[in-house]
Every structure is written in C-alpha cells, then in structure tokens.
XYZ file of C-alpha atoms in Angstrom:
342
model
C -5.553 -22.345 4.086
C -5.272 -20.022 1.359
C -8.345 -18.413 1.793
C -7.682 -18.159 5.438
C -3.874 -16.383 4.469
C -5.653 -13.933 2.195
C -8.437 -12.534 4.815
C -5.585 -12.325 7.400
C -4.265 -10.173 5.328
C -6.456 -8.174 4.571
C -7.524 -7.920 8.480
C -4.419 -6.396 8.917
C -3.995 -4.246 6.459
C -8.178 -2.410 7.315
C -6.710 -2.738 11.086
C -4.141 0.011 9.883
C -6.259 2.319 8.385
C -8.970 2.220 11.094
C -6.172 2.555 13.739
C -4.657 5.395 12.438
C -6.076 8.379 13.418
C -4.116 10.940 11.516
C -2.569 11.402 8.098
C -1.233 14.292 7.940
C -1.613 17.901 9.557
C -1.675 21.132 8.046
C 0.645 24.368 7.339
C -0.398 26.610 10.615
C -1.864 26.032 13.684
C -2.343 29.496 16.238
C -1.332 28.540 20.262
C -3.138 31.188 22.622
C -0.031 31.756 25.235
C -1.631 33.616 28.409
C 0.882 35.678 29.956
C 0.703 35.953 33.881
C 2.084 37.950 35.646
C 4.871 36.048 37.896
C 7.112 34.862 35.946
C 7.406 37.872 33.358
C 7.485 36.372 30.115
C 9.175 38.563 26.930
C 8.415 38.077 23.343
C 11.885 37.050 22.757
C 11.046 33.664 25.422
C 8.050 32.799 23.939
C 9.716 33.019 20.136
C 12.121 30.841 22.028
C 9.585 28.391 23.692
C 7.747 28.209 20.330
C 10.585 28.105 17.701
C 9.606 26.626 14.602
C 9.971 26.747 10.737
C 6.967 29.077 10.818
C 8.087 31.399 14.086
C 11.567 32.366 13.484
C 11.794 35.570 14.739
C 9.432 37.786 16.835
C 8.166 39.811 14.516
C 5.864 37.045 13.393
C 4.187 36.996 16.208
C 3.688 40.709 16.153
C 1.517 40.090 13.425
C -0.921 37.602 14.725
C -1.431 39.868 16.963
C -1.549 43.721 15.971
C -3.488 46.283 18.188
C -2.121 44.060 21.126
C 1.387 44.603 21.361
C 2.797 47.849 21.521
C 6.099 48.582 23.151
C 8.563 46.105 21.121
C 9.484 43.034 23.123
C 7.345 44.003 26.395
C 3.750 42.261 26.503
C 0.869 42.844 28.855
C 0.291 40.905 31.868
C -2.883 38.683 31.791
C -3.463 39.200 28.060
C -3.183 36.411 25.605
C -0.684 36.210 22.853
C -1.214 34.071 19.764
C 1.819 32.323 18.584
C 1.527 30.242 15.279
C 2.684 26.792 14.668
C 3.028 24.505 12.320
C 0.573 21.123 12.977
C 1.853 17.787 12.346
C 0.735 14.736 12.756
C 2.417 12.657 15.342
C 2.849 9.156 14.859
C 0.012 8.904 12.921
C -1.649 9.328 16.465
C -2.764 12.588 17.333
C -2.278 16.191 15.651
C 0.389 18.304 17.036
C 3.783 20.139 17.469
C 7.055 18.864 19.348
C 9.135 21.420 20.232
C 12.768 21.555 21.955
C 13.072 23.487 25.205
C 16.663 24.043 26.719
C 16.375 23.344 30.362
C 17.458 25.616 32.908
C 18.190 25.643 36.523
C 15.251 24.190 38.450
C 13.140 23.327 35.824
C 10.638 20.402 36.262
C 8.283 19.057 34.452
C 5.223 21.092 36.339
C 7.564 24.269 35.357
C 7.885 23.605 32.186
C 3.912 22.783 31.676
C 3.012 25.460 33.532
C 4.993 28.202 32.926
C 7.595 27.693 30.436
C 4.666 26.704 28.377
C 1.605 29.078 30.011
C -0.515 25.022 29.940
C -0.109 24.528 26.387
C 1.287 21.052 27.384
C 1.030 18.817 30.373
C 3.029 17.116 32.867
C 1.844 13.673 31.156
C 3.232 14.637 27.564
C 6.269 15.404 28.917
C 6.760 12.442 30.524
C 5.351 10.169 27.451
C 7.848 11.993 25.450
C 10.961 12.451 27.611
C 12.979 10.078 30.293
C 13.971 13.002 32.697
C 12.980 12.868 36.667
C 10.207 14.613 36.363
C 11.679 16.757 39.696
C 15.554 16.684 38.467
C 16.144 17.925 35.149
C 19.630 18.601 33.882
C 20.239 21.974 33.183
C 20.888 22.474 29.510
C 18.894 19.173 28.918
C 16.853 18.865 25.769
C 13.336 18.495 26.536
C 10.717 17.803 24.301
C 7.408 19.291 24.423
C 4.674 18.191 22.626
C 1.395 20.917 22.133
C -1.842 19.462 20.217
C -3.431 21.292 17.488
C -6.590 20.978 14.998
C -6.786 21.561 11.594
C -10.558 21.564 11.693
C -13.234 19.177 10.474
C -15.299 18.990 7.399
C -17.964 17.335 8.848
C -18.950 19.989 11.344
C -17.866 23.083 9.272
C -15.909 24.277 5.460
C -15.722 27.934 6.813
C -12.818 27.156 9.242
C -9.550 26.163 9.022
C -7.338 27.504 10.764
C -7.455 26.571 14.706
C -6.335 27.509 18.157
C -5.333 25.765 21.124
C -6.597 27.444 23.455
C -5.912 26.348 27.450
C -8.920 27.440 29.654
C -8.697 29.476 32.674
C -11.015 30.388 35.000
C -13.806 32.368 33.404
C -12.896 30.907 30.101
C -16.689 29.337 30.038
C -18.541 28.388 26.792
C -20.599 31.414 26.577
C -17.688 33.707 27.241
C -15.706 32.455 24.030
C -18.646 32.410 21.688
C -19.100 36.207 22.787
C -15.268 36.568 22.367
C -15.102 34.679 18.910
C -17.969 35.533 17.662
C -18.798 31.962 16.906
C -21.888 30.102 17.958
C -21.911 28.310 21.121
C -23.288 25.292 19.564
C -20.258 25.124 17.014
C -17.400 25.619 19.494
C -19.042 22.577 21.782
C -19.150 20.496 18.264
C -15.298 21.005 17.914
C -14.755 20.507 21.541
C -17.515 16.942 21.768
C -15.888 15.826 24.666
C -15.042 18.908 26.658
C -17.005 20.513 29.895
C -16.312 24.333 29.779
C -17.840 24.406 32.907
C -14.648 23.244 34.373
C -12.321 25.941 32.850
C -9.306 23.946 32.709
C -7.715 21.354 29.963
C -7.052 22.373 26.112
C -9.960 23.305 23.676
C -9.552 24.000 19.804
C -11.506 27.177 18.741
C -11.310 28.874 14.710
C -8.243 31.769 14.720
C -7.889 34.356 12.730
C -4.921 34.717 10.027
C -2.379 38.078 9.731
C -5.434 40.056 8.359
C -7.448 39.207 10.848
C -10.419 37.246 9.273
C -11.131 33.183 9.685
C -10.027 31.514 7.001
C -12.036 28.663 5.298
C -11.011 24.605 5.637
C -9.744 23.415 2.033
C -7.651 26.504 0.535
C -4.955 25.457 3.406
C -4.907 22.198 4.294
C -1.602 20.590 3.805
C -1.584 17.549 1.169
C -4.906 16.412 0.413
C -8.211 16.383 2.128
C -8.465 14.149 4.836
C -11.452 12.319 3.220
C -9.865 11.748 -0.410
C -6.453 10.599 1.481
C -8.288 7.567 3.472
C -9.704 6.809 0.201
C -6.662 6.717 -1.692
C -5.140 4.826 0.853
C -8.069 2.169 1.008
C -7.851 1.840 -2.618
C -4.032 1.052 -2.404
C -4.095 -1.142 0.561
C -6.729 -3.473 -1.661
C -4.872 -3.123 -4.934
C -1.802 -4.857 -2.795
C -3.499 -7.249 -1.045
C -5.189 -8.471 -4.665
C -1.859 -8.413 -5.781
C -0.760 -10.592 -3.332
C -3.828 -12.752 -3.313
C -2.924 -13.649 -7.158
C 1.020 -14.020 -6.765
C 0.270 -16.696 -3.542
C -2.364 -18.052 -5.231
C -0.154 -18.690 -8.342
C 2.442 -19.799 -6.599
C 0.545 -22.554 -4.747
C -0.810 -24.074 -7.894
C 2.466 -24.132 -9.307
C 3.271 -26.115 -6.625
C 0.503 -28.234 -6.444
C 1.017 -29.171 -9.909
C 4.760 -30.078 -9.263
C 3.419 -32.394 -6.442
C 1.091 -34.037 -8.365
C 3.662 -34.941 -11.135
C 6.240 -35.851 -8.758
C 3.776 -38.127 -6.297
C 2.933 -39.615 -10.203
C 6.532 -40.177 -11.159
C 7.043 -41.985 -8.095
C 3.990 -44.173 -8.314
C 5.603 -45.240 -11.711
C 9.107 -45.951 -10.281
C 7.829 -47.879 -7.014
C 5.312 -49.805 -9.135
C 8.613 -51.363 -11.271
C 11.047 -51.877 -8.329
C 8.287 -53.806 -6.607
C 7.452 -56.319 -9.171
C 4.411 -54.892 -9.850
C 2.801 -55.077 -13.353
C -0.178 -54.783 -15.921
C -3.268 -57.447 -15.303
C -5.444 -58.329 -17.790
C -5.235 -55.116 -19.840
C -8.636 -53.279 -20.994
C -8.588 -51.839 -24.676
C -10.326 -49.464 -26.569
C -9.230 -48.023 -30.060
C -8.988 -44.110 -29.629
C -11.812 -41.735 -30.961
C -15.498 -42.429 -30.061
C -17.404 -45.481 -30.640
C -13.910 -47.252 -31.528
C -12.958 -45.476 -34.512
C -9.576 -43.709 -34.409
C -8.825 -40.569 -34.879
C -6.501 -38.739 -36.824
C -3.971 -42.306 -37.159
C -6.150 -45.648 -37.313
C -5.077 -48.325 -35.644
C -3.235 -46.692 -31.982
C -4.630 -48.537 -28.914
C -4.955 -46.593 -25.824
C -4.531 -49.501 -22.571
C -6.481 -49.110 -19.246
C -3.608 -51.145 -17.080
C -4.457 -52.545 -14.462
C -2.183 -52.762 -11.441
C -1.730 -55.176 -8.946
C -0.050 -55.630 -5.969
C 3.727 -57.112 -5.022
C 1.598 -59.320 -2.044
C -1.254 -59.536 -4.678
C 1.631 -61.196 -7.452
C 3.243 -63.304 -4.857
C -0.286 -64.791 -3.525
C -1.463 -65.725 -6.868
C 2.064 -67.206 -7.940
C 2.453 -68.906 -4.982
C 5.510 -66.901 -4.353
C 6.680 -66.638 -7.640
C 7.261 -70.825 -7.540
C 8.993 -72.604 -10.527
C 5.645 -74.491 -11.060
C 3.748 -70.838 -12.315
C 6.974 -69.790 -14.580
C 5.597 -69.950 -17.979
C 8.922 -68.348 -19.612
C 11.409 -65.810 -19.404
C 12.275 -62.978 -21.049
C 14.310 -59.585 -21.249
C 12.370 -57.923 -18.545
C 12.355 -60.562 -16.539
C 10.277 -64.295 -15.547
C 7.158 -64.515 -16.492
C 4.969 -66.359 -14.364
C 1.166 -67.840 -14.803
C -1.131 -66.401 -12.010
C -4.880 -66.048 -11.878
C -5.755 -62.164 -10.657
C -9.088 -61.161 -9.823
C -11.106 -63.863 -11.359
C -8.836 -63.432 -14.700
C -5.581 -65.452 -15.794
C-alpha cells in the first residue's frame, strides 16, 4: 500500500514536468506587422494594438526599424514593421503575449485577427481566450489577444536569440526568407519542424535583429535561467519532496503500526482475564544461556501457556464442585487435566 502511495506520487509529480511545456519566456520577442493598404494603419495604432511594458511609446518602434520609417507617424503601405514584445509563457502552455484591445464599432473577431492585428493572432485564440460573439462585440469591450513568440532553441542553434513572429503571405516561401534573412534555408525549416512554406499562410518564428541591427546570440538574454538547467532544477526538487514525503508517511505508518501492535497486545491481556482464562502447565528456564543467570541469579523467565474459556470449562466439567481443589484471592481453583498435563 505504501509502496503503491509513494510511486503514485511520484507519477504525478514526472506527469507535471513532462506536461509542461514552458517555464518561462524571455525579455523581447520582435512581431513583423505587415501593413496593407485598406485599412491605413498609423504608428500611433499599432503602439496601441501592441502596448506593452517594452512598447510604450512609438518611438520604440522607430528603432527596430530605422532606414524604414521616415515621415513621423506615417508608414508605407505593404512594408513590414517590426514591433517588439515581451514573451511570456502562458500557462505554462505555450510561449506568448496577451494583449488588451479596446473594441470599436463593428469589430469581430475576423477584424480583429485580421486587421486590427495584420494575422499576428487568429480567430481561434480569440475565442479560447475571450467569451464575446465572435460577430457582436461590444464596443469598448476588452478583448484579449493572445500572439505566440519563440525565444529560440539550444538544440538547433546558440547564435540566436532573439525571434520573430512572422505571419506568411503570399510569396513569403522558404527560399525567399533565407535570401531576406540571410539565414540558411535548412535552419529556418529546423525552427519552423512542422511548417509547409509552400502554403504561405499561418505563423513562423525566424532570428530578428536588435536596435543595432545585428542577431543577437541565445544565453546573454534569456530571461531566468536556461531552459535546460531550469527542468533540472525542477526535477531535482520535485524528487527531494517526494523523498521527503516518502520518509514522513513511511514514519508515520510505523508509528502506527507499533501503536496497533501494543494495543491488539494489551487487549489480548485484558480479554484473556475477563474470560477465565489462565496459565497451563508453565515451562521454565532460568535466564542467560545454558540456564545460568545473568547479571541477578536466581529470576525465572515463564513460557505461559494459555488456554481457552471452552478449553477450562471442558476439562472442569464446567467448573463443577467435584474439580474445586481450593480457593483463593483470585478466585476458585479448580483440578483439570489440559493437553495431556494436570
């Protein structure tokens, strides 16, 4: 039983850590925002759309982005703009970002997605994360809006960090953003494992560049630790608990055991007297070995025997007047013959 308690336990507890997919996320994550050209889009909306403690004010963005941006709060039409965010991890789910979008006047969710949010996000997200008709939402409402993000893997690469989600479009192919990047094809698709680029649509994570304009390597920004040394941390504290709780059950068990034992002993004792029952034909033997005492000469140690209440009755014939021998201050005492001895 205890045995069974104990791997349970610790079931559970390597359940948790192989279920959870994230830890924890990382300082900055870049968003590429495309902007179209119906409906215009400012700088000021998309500092807006992508408030954060990171984006606070427009001129952030500016610098993610210099030699594109050129006439204050007016950008380009079918240009991308990269927007930086921080990347969090969500539930201990998925990475990403949730931001709050204020609603206005014929927003749905496909809006929102779409536009509001150039495909950073999707229809399904907002739903999973919001209880709005999709078709009918309140203007002014609060609407969360949840955009993934990457912080990079050390398996594949150290030299990269610092990510982008980046929404295809058509002509977004694999071979057109290794050219654009710079970054072999191979590498991008090793990011991306699941991903057809043929398709040019759906979210892919691709290295950014930082304010100067260079890639910047895994481990110098990663928030908290590494993700390797933080599952092992957390392995190594998950067992240290579940030992510890292995030796406070198991010590409390035997403690209880050994309470059982001397109570089911106690109360062999006490039913033994109220029944009648008593000592046979007693078996000596003179403590110490070969019947020399030890320590003070002379203690016996007695091997009772016990008998039976139905044992003393048969062999008294129920305690008759013709088998009492005597009486005395514990009681009759009564001749019987017990297992071939008187």
């Amino acid at each position: 039983m205890k045995l069974k308690f104990v791997f349970l336990l610790l079931l559970e507890c390597v359940c948790f850590i192989v279920e959870s997919k994230c830890i924890n996320g990382c300082d900055l994550a870049l968003a590429s925002y495309y902007v179209s050209v119906w409906p215009s889009v400012s700088l000021g909306n998309i500092t807006s759309f992508m408030h954060s403690n990171v984006l606070t004010k427009s001129d952030v963005i500016i610098s993610y982005n210099k030699g594109k941006i050129f006439n204050g709060d007016v950008l380009l039409s079918l240009t991308r703009t990269n927007v930086p965010f921080p990347c969090d991890c969500i539930g201990g789910e998925f990475l990403g970002h949730m931001f709050e979008y204020s609603a206005v006047a014929g927003d749905t969710y496909d809006t929102i997605a779409m536009k509001s949010y150039s495909n950073l996000t999707t229809v399904e997200f907002l739903k999973r994360f919001n209880s709005y008709d999709p078709n009918h939402i309140p203007v002014n409402a609060k609407v969360n809006v949840t955009v993934n993000c990457s912080c990079g893997n050390s398996l594949i690469s150290k030299d990269y960090g610092l990510f982008t989600t980046y929404p295809l479009r058509p002509g977004n192919d694999l071979q057109e953003l290794s050219k654009e990047s710079n970054i072999d094809a191979k590498l991008l698709q090793s990011y991306n494992p699941d991903v057809n680029f043929s398709q040019e649509s759906g979210i892919v994570f691709i290295p950014g560049r930082d304010q100067n304009g260079v890639y910047v390597p895994l481990y110098p920004r990663t928030r908290g630790l590494a993700r390797g040394v933080a599952v092992g941390i957390s392995i190594a504290a998950t067992c240290g608990l579940v030992l510890l709780i292995t030796c406070i059950y198991d010590r409390y068990f035997k403690k209880k055991e050994g309470e059982k034992a001397k109570l089911s002993k106690e109360n062999s004792i006490g039913l033994s007297t109220e029944d009648g029952t008593g000592s046979g034909s007693g078996e000596y033997e003179t403590s110490g070995s070969s019947g020399h005492a030890v320590g003070l000469t002379g203690i016996m140690v007695v091997k009772s025997l016990e008998f039976s209440y139905q044992e003393l009755a048969k062999a008294t014939n129920n305690f008759s007047l013709d088998n009492k021998i005597g009486q005395g201050g514990f009681g009759a005492v009564y001749y019987a013959e017990l297992r071939g001895e008187v």
